[in-house]
XYZ file of C-alpha atoms in Angstrom:
656
model
C -19.583 -23.599 27.345
C -20.392 -21.290 25.088
C -16.484 -20.817 24.123
C -16.046 -24.467 23.244
C -18.741 -23.494 21.301
C -17.421 -20.527 19.655
C -13.708 -21.947 19.615
C -15.293 -25.261 17.538
C -17.049 -23.292 15.703
C -14.355 -21.352 14.243
C -11.985 -24.777 13.820
C -14.767 -26.094 11.790
C -14.528 -22.612 9.547
C -10.764 -23.047 9.114
C -11.188 -26.561 7.582
C -13.992 -25.225 5.290
C -12.137 -22.807 4.261
C -9.044 -24.838 3.420
C -11.046 -26.601 1.541
C -11.894 -24.302 -0.048
C -8.144 -23.648 -1.428
C -6.635 -27.626 -1.606
C -9.733 -29.137 -3.259
C -9.538 -27.094 -6.373
C -5.642 -26.774 -5.968
C -5.591 -30.626 -6.361
C -8.149 -30.734 -8.963
C -6.744 -28.597 -11.214
C -4.183 -31.293 -11.104
C -5.681 -33.431 -12.949
C -5.793 -31.089 -16.016
C -1.904 -31.443 -17.537
C -1.201 -32.365 -20.980
C 1.504 -33.909 -22.302
C 4.700 -32.217 -22.407
C 5.046 -31.228 -25.689
C 7.770 -28.341 -27.689
C 7.417 -25.086 -27.540
C 9.464 -22.928 -29.868
C 9.329 -18.955 -28.770
C 11.535 -15.877 -29.941
C 11.213 -13.341 -27.394
C 11.620 -9.480 -28.591
C 13.277 -6.760 -25.744
C 12.569 -3.224 -26.489
C 12.580 -0.252 -24.567
C 10.438 -1.226 -22.072
C 8.772 -4.700 -22.716
C 9.040 -8.078 -23.931
C 7.634 -9.461 -26.742
C 5.180 -11.549 -26.079
C 4.362 -10.359 -22.387
C 2.820 -13.511 -21.504
C 4.380 -16.939 -21.813
C 2.195 -19.533 -21.265
C 2.786 -23.183 -21.198
C 2.340 -26.289 -19.878
C 3.828 -28.249 -16.864
C 7.015 -30.410 -18.383
C 7.113 -28.433 -21.622
C 10.372 -27.930 -23.563
C 10.835 -24.114 -24.340
C 12.555 -23.529 -27.354
C 13.866 -19.599 -26.706
C 15.741 -17.127 -29.184
C 16.113 -13.151 -28.389
C 16.513 -10.099 -30.441
C 16.483 -6.489 -29.586
C 15.072 -3.986 -31.033
C 17.524 -0.626 -29.772
C 19.940 -1.615 -27.161
C 21.453 -4.551 -25.205
C 18.863 -6.084 -22.987
C 19.292 -9.101 -20.904
C 16.334 -12.124 -19.825
C 16.681 -12.357 -16.073
C 14.399 -15.173 -15.167
C 15.618 -16.536 -11.185
C 13.723 -19.444 -10.877
C 15.196 -20.853 -13.589
C 18.997 -19.985 -12.809
C 18.661 -18.103 -16.208
C 19.830 -14.791 -17.512
C 20.912 -13.915 -21.208
C 22.396 -10.986 -22.291
C 20.989 -10.248 -25.704
C 23.624 -7.160 -27.402
C 22.755 -5.292 -30.664
C 22.808 -7.374 -33.762
C 22.067 -6.971 -37.947
C 18.490 -6.234 -38.480
C 18.027 -8.936 -40.519
C 19.662 -11.119 -37.597
C 16.957 -13.131 -36.283
C 18.416 -15.433 -34.663
C 21.604 -13.933 -32.531
C 24.068 -15.619 -30.155
C 23.609 -14.290 -26.808
C 25.932 -15.030 -23.592
C 23.748 -17.351 -21.222
C 24.820 -16.828 -17.569
C 23.621 -18.187 -14.296
C 22.490 -16.392 -11.773
C 23.653 -18.599 -8.954
C 27.391 -18.031 -10.738
C 27.029 -14.773 -12.387
C 30.715 -14.171 -12.032
C 31.378 -17.233 -14.239
C 31.670 -17.355 -17.828
C 28.697 -17.303 -20.195
C 27.664 -20.069 -22.605
C 27.503 -18.312 -26.078
C 24.120 -19.759 -27.824
C 21.973 -18.993 -30.615
C 18.949 -20.746 -28.128
C 18.267 -21.210 -24.764
C 16.386 -24.745 -23.950
C 14.520 -24.499 -21.161
C 12.255 -27.299 -18.969
C 8.827 -25.624 -17.933
C 9.157 -27.585 -13.936
C 10.626 -26.652 -11.214
C 12.279 -28.924 -8.355
C 10.547 -31.300 -5.831
C 7.734 -30.226 -4.532
C 7.745 -26.556 -5.906
C 6.392 -27.735 -9.071
C 3.230 -27.703 -7.562
C 2.798 -24.969 -6.415
C 5.031 -22.425 -8.245
C 3.004 -21.636 -11.555
C 4.105 -17.455 -12.211
C 7.000 -16.336 -12.511
C 7.989 -13.163 -13.830
C 11.529 -12.218 -16.816
C 13.219 -9.111 -15.937
C 16.109 -6.823 -17.798
C 18.714 -6.189 -15.930
C 20.805 -4.115 -18.418
C 19.815 -0.393 -17.957
C 17.957 0.805 -20.873
C 16.150 4.120 -19.798
C 14.622 5.967 -17.547
C 11.568 3.575 -17.249
C 13.850 -0.081 -17.182
C 12.318 -1.088 -13.742
C 9.095 -1.265 -15.465
C 10.507 -3.759 -18.280
C 9.054 -7.480 -17.511
C 7.063 -10.548 -18.614
C 5.423 -13.293 -17.309
C 5.854 -17.595 -17.371
C 2.768 -19.075 -16.835
C 2.940 -22.455 -15.830
C -0.408 -24.681 -16.102
C -2.277 -26.280 -13.671
C -2.111 -22.844 -12.055
C -2.577 -23.504 -8.767
C -2.685 -20.593 -7.409
C -5.017 -19.474 -9.201
C -7.873 -21.872 -8.672
C -6.640 -21.766 -4.819
C -6.905 -17.996 -4.700
C -10.566 -18.080 -6.584
C -11.605 -21.101 -4.025
C -10.172 -19.112 -1.019
C -12.505 -15.966 -3.052
C -15.636 -17.541 -3.319
C -15.212 -19.921 -0.421
C -15.422 -17.200 2.137
C -18.656 -15.512 1.977
C -20.369 -19.345 1.640
C -18.691 -20.087 4.894
C -19.925 -16.661 6.185
C -23.383 -16.707 5.171
C -23.462 -20.664 6.785
C -22.277 -19.293 10.217
C -24.335 -16.278 10.261
C -27.493 -18.047 9.573
C -26.613 -20.994 11.764
C -26.205 -18.526 14.641
C -29.302 -17.824 17.043
C -28.016 -14.705 17.954
C -28.325 -14.192 13.684
C -24.614 -13.395 13.628
C -22.081 -10.608 14.511
C -20.530 -12.083 18.232
C -19.052 -9.786 20.021
C -17.389 -6.792 19.021
C -14.397 -5.375 20.189
C -14.481 -1.367 21.848
C -11.842 1.198 21.993
C -11.696 0.381 25.503
C -11.535 -3.095 25.599
C -8.358 -3.017 23.446
C -4.836 -4.321 25.137
C -3.986 -0.973 27.266
C -0.373 -0.770 25.875
C 0.149 1.728 28.515
C -0.705 0.315 31.149
C 1.478 -3.008 30.606
C 4.463 -0.436 29.602
C 5.369 1.903 32.176
C 8.490 3.037 30.610
C 6.623 3.826 26.831
C 4.004 6.242 29.215
C 7.460 8.054 30.524
C 8.760 8.091 26.591
C 5.678 9.713 25.529
C 5.954 12.492 28.434
C 9.813 13.007 27.415
C 9.326 16.723 26.049
C 12.475 15.768 23.592
C 10.642 12.572 21.891
C 9.469 13.967 19.108
C 12.145 16.671 17.608
C 14.830 13.538 18.655
C 12.587 11.643 16.168
C 12.219 14.272 13.811
C 15.926 15.499 13.587
C 16.838 11.738 12.837
C 14.273 11.566 9.954
C 15.637 15.143 8.711
C 19.111 13.391 8.475
C 17.851 11.108 5.989
C 15.381 13.413 4.289
C 18.635 15.753 3.728
C 20.347 12.760 2.356
C 17.581 11.436 0.027
C 17.028 15.156 -1.421
C 21.036 15.379 -1.271
C 20.932 12.490 -3.781
C 17.839 12.780 -5.819
C 18.545 16.335 -7.059
C 22.836 15.718 -7.530
C 23.290 12.216 -7.213
C 23.073 9.911 -10.901
C 19.589 10.162 -12.389
C 19.653 6.395 -12.615
C 16.675 5.505 -10.399
C 17.882 2.358 -9.287
C 21.543 3.517 -8.383
C 19.811 6.462 -6.724
C 19.853 6.400 -2.626
C 16.916 8.832 -2.537
C 15.004 6.838 -5.113
C 15.455 3.399 -3.100
C 15.135 4.619 0.745
C 11.467 6.494 -0.927
C 9.556 4.531 -3.074
C 11.429 1.063 -2.074
C 12.414 1.077 1.681
C 10.212 3.888 2.845
C 7.013 3.438 0.671
C 6.757 -0.356 2.219
C 7.346 0.334 5.681
C 4.924 3.676 5.669
C 2.439 1.070 3.518
C 3.123 -2.848 4.833
C 4.704 -1.687 8.750
C 3.678 1.550 10.400
C 0.590 2.452 8.814
C -1.271 -1.315 9.640
C -0.021 -1.182 13.254
C 0.493 1.740 13.895
C -1.969 4.075 11.980
C -0.994 7.512 11.697
C 2.702 6.486 13.910
C 4.539 8.483 10.924
C 3.473 11.684 11.192
C 4.990 11.318 15.179
C 8.562 11.392 13.402
C 7.596 13.214 10.378
C 10.638 16.066 8.607
C 7.960 18.283 6.841
C 6.527 20.074 9.518
C 9.716 19.889 11.666
C 11.483 23.271 10.884
C 8.097 25.451 10.222
C 6.795 24.692 13.751
C 9.373 25.301 15.814
C 9.852 28.808 14.306
C 5.910 29.135 14.908
C 6.352 28.188 18.877
C 9.131 29.842 18.814
C 10.624 27.291 20.611
C 11.925 23.055 20.641
C 11.608 21.910 23.685
C 10.152 24.479 25.824
C 6.290 25.463 25.884
C 5.123 29.101 25.359
C 2.026 30.019 27.646
C -0.118 32.854 25.711
C -2.915 34.012 23.613
C -3.642 33.257 19.850
C -5.053 31.677 17.146
C -7.560 30.326 20.148
C -5.126 28.582 22.217
C -3.356 28.804 24.897
C 0.253 28.854 23.503
C 1.676 31.997 22.337
C 2.137 31.321 18.547
C 4.390 33.306 16.709
C 3.227 33.813 12.706
C 0.554 35.663 11.039
C -2.050 33.123 12.724
C -4.170 33.378 9.325
C -7.978 31.500 10.138
C -7.600 28.530 7.306
C -10.285 29.184 4.600
C -13.227 27.612 5.052
C -13.438 26.456 0.795
C -10.226 24.411 1.534
C -11.200 23.257 4.853
C -12.321 19.631 2.302
C -11.304 16.298 3.794
C -11.120 14.825 0.439
C -8.285 17.522 -0.427
C -5.254 15.565 1.232
C -6.815 12.551 -1.214
C -7.040 14.392 -4.537
C -3.758 16.048 -4.120
C -2.553 12.691 -3.748
C -4.207 11.219 -6.513
C -2.525 14.004 -8.574
C 0.682 12.607 -7.761
C 0.013 9.209 -8.105
C -1.219 10.693 -12.072
C 2.764 11.588 -12.539
C 4.477 8.693 -10.569
C 6.367 6.893 -13.161
C 7.994 10.339 -13.599
C 8.311 10.726 -10.101
C 9.871 7.148 -9.525
C 11.891 6.982 -12.903
C 13.355 10.218 -13.242
C 15.515 10.928 -8.910
C 15.342 14.797 -10.062
C 11.385 15.295 -10.085
C 11.067 13.431 -6.758
C 13.929 15.932 -5.108
C 12.586 18.929 -6.286
C 9.000 17.495 -5.031
C 10.198 16.926 -1.686
C 11.871 20.109 -1.769
C 8.253 21.913 -2.097
C 6.339 19.553 0.027
C 9.449 20.600 3.507
C 8.931 24.491 2.016
C 5.380 24.322 1.786
C 4.881 22.995 5.200
C 7.155 25.026 6.747
C 5.701 28.403 4.955
C 2.325 27.473 5.912
C 3.406 26.991 9.395
C 4.123 30.625 9.416
C 0.649 32.180 7.854
C -1.729 29.679 9.508
C -1.535 28.079 13.130
C -0.596 25.121 14.475
C -0.462 22.432 11.483
C -1.856 23.218 8.634
C -0.329 21.655 6.192
C -0.563 18.252 7.828
C -3.834 18.340 8.677
C -5.222 19.719 5.423
C -2.865 19.462 2.249
C -0.528 16.256 3.076
C -0.999 13.566 0.713
C 1.000 11.382 2.750
C -2.288 12.169 5.177
C -4.410 11.204 2.784
C -3.436 7.344 3.224
C -2.210 7.027 6.703
C -5.310 8.907 7.485
C -8.060 6.696 5.633
C -6.095 3.085 6.315
C -4.788 4.051 10.113
C -8.719 3.251 10.394
C -7.798 -0.532 10.203
C -4.454 -0.171 12.033
C -4.095 -2.212 15.133
C -2.808 0.925 17.555
C -4.971 4.041 18.486
C -4.932 6.652 20.802
C -8.286 7.586 23.182
C -9.513 8.471 26.146
C -8.454 6.147 28.794
C -12.099 7.017 30.196
C -14.533 8.628 28.420
C -16.713 9.754 32.061
C -13.162 11.343 32.580
C -12.756 13.733 29.546
C -16.875 14.378 29.932
C -16.953 15.993 33.078
C -13.218 17.939 31.818
C -13.904 21.464 31.019
C -10.220 22.528 30.627
C -9.514 20.439 27.592
C -5.879 20.925 27.816
C -5.004 18.083 25.037
C -6.958 20.651 22.931
C -5.522 24.105 23.871
C -2.444 23.762 25.503
C -1.250 24.763 28.997
C 2.089 25.219 30.593
C 3.021 21.481 30.461
C 2.586 21.537 26.494
C 1.830 23.259 23.439
C -2.282 22.485 22.317
C -3.063 20.000 19.754
C -1.176 20.791 16.790
C -4.182 19.391 14.757
C -6.891 21.112 16.927
C -8.131 17.795 18.488
C -10.064 16.762 21.673
C -9.013 13.595 22.999
C -12.820 13.509 24.258
C -13.732 13.210 20.609
C -11.375 11.329 18.660
C -13.478 8.900 17.391
C -11.734 7.231 14.794
C -7.341 7.719 13.648
C -8.617 9.840 11.049
C -7.294 12.941 11.958
C -4.811 12.319 15.474
C -1.204 12.596 13.953
C -0.079 10.734 17.445
C 2.258 13.579 18.118
C 2.141 12.579 22.322
C 1.427 16.263 23.220
C -1.452 15.416 24.737
C 0.113 13.277 27.313
C 1.984 16.212 28.689
C -1.332 18.598 29.351
C -3.768 15.907 30.058
C -3.394 17.166 34.156
C -5.966 14.058 34.504
C -3.515 11.451 32.749
C -6.226 10.114 30.973
C -5.103 9.592 27.514
C -4.236 5.584 26.679
C -2.900 3.783 24.169
C -5.304 0.725 22.917
C -4.117 -1.881 20.616
C -7.363 -3.256 19.065
C -8.056 -6.104 16.800
C -7.060 -5.190 13.555
C -9.742 -3.111 10.774
C -11.618 -2.510 14.032
C -13.127 1.055 12.566
C -16.571 0.649 10.590
C -17.926 4.031 10.026
C -16.797 6.572 7.807
C -17.922 10.522 8.980
C -18.111 12.497 5.664
C -18.768 11.962 1.973
C -15.091 13.179 1.352
C -13.758 10.514 4.051
C -15.964 7.524 1.304
C -14.612 8.817 -1.387
C -10.513 9.122 -0.448
C -10.856 5.525 0.181
C -12.392 4.920 -3.488
C -9.992 6.843 -4.720
C -6.697 5.022 -3.229
C -8.207 1.803 -4.183
C -8.164 3.593 -7.715
C -4.614 4.591 -7.288
C -3.828 1.265 -6.067
C -5.284 -1.014 -9.362
C -3.750 1.678 -11.287
C -0.327 1.162 -9.697
C -0.689 -2.296 -10.245
C -2.184 -2.597 -13.583
C 1.560 0.134 -15.185
C 3.662 -0.793 -12.746
C 3.291 -4.733 -11.931
C 1.504 -5.822 -14.834
C 3.160 -6.988 -17.977
C 1.509 -5.135 -20.958
C 4.173 -2.540 -22.634
C 1.461 -0.756 -24.481
C 0.144 0.287 -21.302
C 3.521 1.777 -19.701
C 3.298 3.770 -23.231
C 0.733 5.649 -21.665
C 2.621 6.949 -19.037
C 6.021 7.371 -20.469
C 6.191 11.285 -20.785
C 9.912 11.358 -20.444
C 11.789 9.363 -23.331
C 9.032 9.041 -25.228
C 7.010 12.201 -24.835
C 3.889 10.081 -24.838
C 1.654 13.505 -24.211
C -1.276 12.459 -25.974
C -1.754 8.575 -24.453
C -0.806 9.922 -20.745
C -3.616 12.690 -21.125
C -5.883 9.558 -22.625
C -4.384 7.594 -19.021
C -4.806 10.260 -16.223
C -8.582 10.615 -17.774
C -9.292 6.951 -17.347
C -7.359 7.015 -13.942
C -9.525 10.632 -13.020
C -12.660 9.073 -13.837
C -12.637 5.600 -12.323
C -12.174 7.599 -9.289
C -14.688 10.467 -9.716
C -17.043 8.570 -11.114
C -16.495 4.759 -11.941
C -15.820 3.138 -8.387
C -18.382 5.639 -7.104
C -20.997 4.892 -9.295
C -20.438 0.821 -8.907
C -20.717 1.736 -4.805
C -23.974 3.553 -5.610
C -25.364 1.542 -7.387
C -24.890 -1.149 -4.995
C -25.971 0.738 -2.416
C -29.682 1.731 -4.364
C -29.333 -2.121 -4.454
C -28.933 -2.437 -0.715
C -31.617 -0.127 0.325
C -33.565 -2.357 -1.678
C -33.195 -5.376 -0.822
C -32.408 -5.154 2.654
C -35.767 -2.444 2.716
C -32.927 -0.171 4.645
C -34.416 3.430 5.334
C -30.993 5.762 4.913
C -30.541 6.700 1.584
C -28.365 5.813 -1.073
C -26.071 8.607 -1.108
C -26.040 7.752 2.869
C -25.249 3.716 2.514
C -22.675 4.625 0.081
C -20.765 6.204 2.822
C -21.193 3.505 4.666
C -20.789 0.461 2.176
C -17.287 2.188 1.633
C -15.932 1.184 5.275
C -15.166 -2.115 4.251
C -12.736 -0.584 1.007
C -10.462 0.309 3.377
C -9.011 -2.937 4.841
C -9.508 -4.005 1.128
C -7.427 -1.087 -0.423
C -4.929 -1.427 2.071
C -3.899 -5.031 1.822
C -3.895 -4.468 -2.327
C -1.803 -1.477 -1.327
C 0.677 -3.853 0.254
C -0.078 -6.410 -2.204
C 1.796 -4.147 -4.190
C 4.939 -3.052 -2.568
C 5.285 -6.460 -1.342
C 7.750 -6.731 -4.852
C 9.268 -3.388 -4.198
C 11.183 -4.687 -1.355
C 11.754 -8.523 -2.411
C 13.194 -8.065 -5.760
C 14.957 -4.165 -5.602
C 16.731 -5.332 -2.105
C 20.101 -5.929 -4.121
C 19.843 -2.469 -5.287
C 19.365 -0.849 -1.765
C 22.466 -2.200 -0.981
C 24.586 -1.278 -4.052
C 22.963 2.414 -3.776
C 23.778 2.722 0.024
C 27.056 1.722 -0.487
C 27.364 4.206 -3.682
C 24.368 7.002 -3.169
C 25.010 9.627 -4.927
C 26.574 6.900 -8.071
C 29.764 8.356 -8.015
C 32.035 4.927 -8.302
C 32.483 5.062 -3.843
C 31.764 1.962 -2.262
C 31.638 2.109 0.923
C 30.027 -0.908 2.019
C 31.384 -3.102 -0.541
C 28.425 -3.630 -2.044
C 27.937 -1.133 -4.973
C 28.659 -3.516 -7.448
C 27.032 -6.542 -5.735
C 24.758 -9.059 -8.392
C 21.527 -8.943 -8.265
C 19.708 -11.886 -6.569
C 15.721 -11.364 -5.107
C 14.124 -12.277 -2.560
C 12.128 -15.530 -2.942
C 10.524 -14.544 -6.148
C 8.308 -17.563 -6.441
C 6.709 -16.650 -3.308
C 5.465 -12.759 -4.788
C 3.069 -14.110 -6.240
C 1.098 -16.106 -2.789
C 1.782 -13.369 -0.681
C -0.241 -11.432 -3.159
C -2.555 -13.418 -3.652
C -2.498 -13.885 0.173
C -2.791 -10.331 0.614
C -5.907 -10.008 -1.865
C -7.913 -12.844 0.504
C -7.406 -11.128 3.536
C -8.471 -7.804 2.473
C -11.561 -9.469 1.511
C -11.833 -11.191 4.829
C -12.061 -8.258 6.728
C -14.137 -6.277 4.181
C -16.885 -8.945 4.837
C -16.720 -8.795 8.258
C -17.106 -5.155 8.516
C -19.355 -4.863 6.313
C -21.483 -7.871 7.731
C -20.630 -5.253 10.845
C -22.239 -1.930 8.888
C -25.615 -4.783 7.776
C -26.349 -5.692 11.292
C -25.732 -2.205 13.136
C -28.467 -0.722 9.572
C -30.904 -3.546 8.702
C -30.896 -5.193 12.288
C -32.801 -8.685 11.559
C -30.462 -11.017 10.583
C -32.219 -11.516 6.814
C -32.154 -8.073 6.173
C -29.246 -7.479 6.780
C -27.524 -10.697 4.591
C -30.018 -8.918 1.840
C -28.697 -5.751 2.250
C -25.287 -7.067 2.561
C -25.493 -9.454 -0.448
C -25.022 -6.438 -3.789
C -21.954 -5.123 -1.658
C -20.668 -8.357 -1.243
C -20.907 -9.280 -5.257
C -18.947 -6.407 -6.189
C -16.553 -7.108 -3.516
C -15.701 -10.424 -4.917
C -15.936 -9.453 -8.301
C -13.075 -7.085 -7.447
C -11.093 -9.430 -5.061
C -10.951 -12.263 -7.813
C -10.371 -10.297 -10.353
C -6.780 -9.236 -8.440
C -6.719 -12.474 -7.727
C -6.329 -13.447 -11.462
C -3.913 -10.356 -11.945
C -1.692 -11.921 -9.372
C -1.505 -15.538 -9.795
C -2.044 -15.284 -14.200
């Protein structure tokens, strides 16, 4: 009976939430002024367009004229089957002749006109739901060519109002739910032990994980790809959109890491990462074999100096600081393949040298910038490595999983399975499946965004820094404002003075801005909820809801990278070095995006889903801290308010 009531409650909550989106989306349709003619001149330049945003009403007639300040450009608007090529012209000619192509027939002869007339309305039902389109440039004009784009906003903006309705409705529905629940809300919370036992269901996977050749077979495959990436980045074309190294790393790999591997598998990328492979082979003196011995506090023989890692460098915030430093120069990394190539070489050499100087995977555990991302956001992952039976681990004295045995190597991260409480540190190397004499290591498939604890202030700051990075990346790389991109252009414009301002703002936001906002929310939470813990401790607790929210914002960032650039990925596969090859017959494929009209909807959906999990986890934390439901609501209120403001801002950014 209780289960049927819970299902019914969830059903009506879903209906109410749908109404929060549908009602404002329908209401905004009644605001639709009569169509009018708008005369707009679009000027292209490195690297942007003026106006950067075109706002109009549904049904308006847009009379577009074009010019360029420097080199050739294009006005590529696939949703309207339009690709306008603008060539350099006489300085005084404000209305030059342009060539108009159809994106659906790019090889057909163009129309030569001085003005393009466009009806701001999509056909059929799409006119009511598609409110935002991006116009881009399809003629390479410099290293930051990929960031040259603008936005066409057609009002009424259905997506904006539907998104804001969901953001406003989530906390209201949640509040009504928890206050009307006799137990005060919360409900059943799944534990790691109650998650689905993956290995119990799939025996073949357990056998695979025990196979000694698993990791290095996978690393050998990714090492081949890594070699190709470095080769293409260093010796291939320096046009980023046609360089296989850039496309594989910053489009394909980044999308898979952010949107697939981390949300589902946590740190599963560490299982196949090529960076530590060579160093670990040198350290162990073996590929698949196991050596017993003494040294470095483990039962296996490790070659090298085996120095103890410096205590002053043993900081869990250090990888995030390194990632933030790299992220500050992200534009140069993406736009200059040579910079990316040398970065990859440097990371590989660092991992290899440190493996000879320090025991185990020192680089991976203490310095790796990718670990900063997969470690923090791995907390939200569905896959988790845990003890199959905690009681068995509690009675174990040999700790083979941590110190190694004749059947397997010591944990490369120095972990004991019995002490693993979250996904931050475990790199899923699978050694513990081989070393455990009791077969007591399990893989659990659990609910998304399950973990709600931050062990240290360093972890809390890492979550804040990653959220700041995601926000900055979205503003700079996805935003339509060319002036903002001037602040990061240290390539052909050498704007080092503006870049210094940009770097200072980014680091201040990560070090001071967001932490100060979170501390202020924690201070109010302590007062309103009458909590006993200090504001600093509460700041650490309240940073946990930033994990699912931040991860979903990162997914919103990488989605257009694949959907917009997939043609260039195919082109670079066919001509990996940009030397005129055409292995697959796709080197000259015309540019087509994947469902561009859906991209803003996917991004807003990511924000709403992230907000849902952030509020849900916030409620679980509030109940844990306050106990009483009403005190928990009061304690959560300031944090929820901050989360709502951030989510509403991101909905506006992606929808409008």
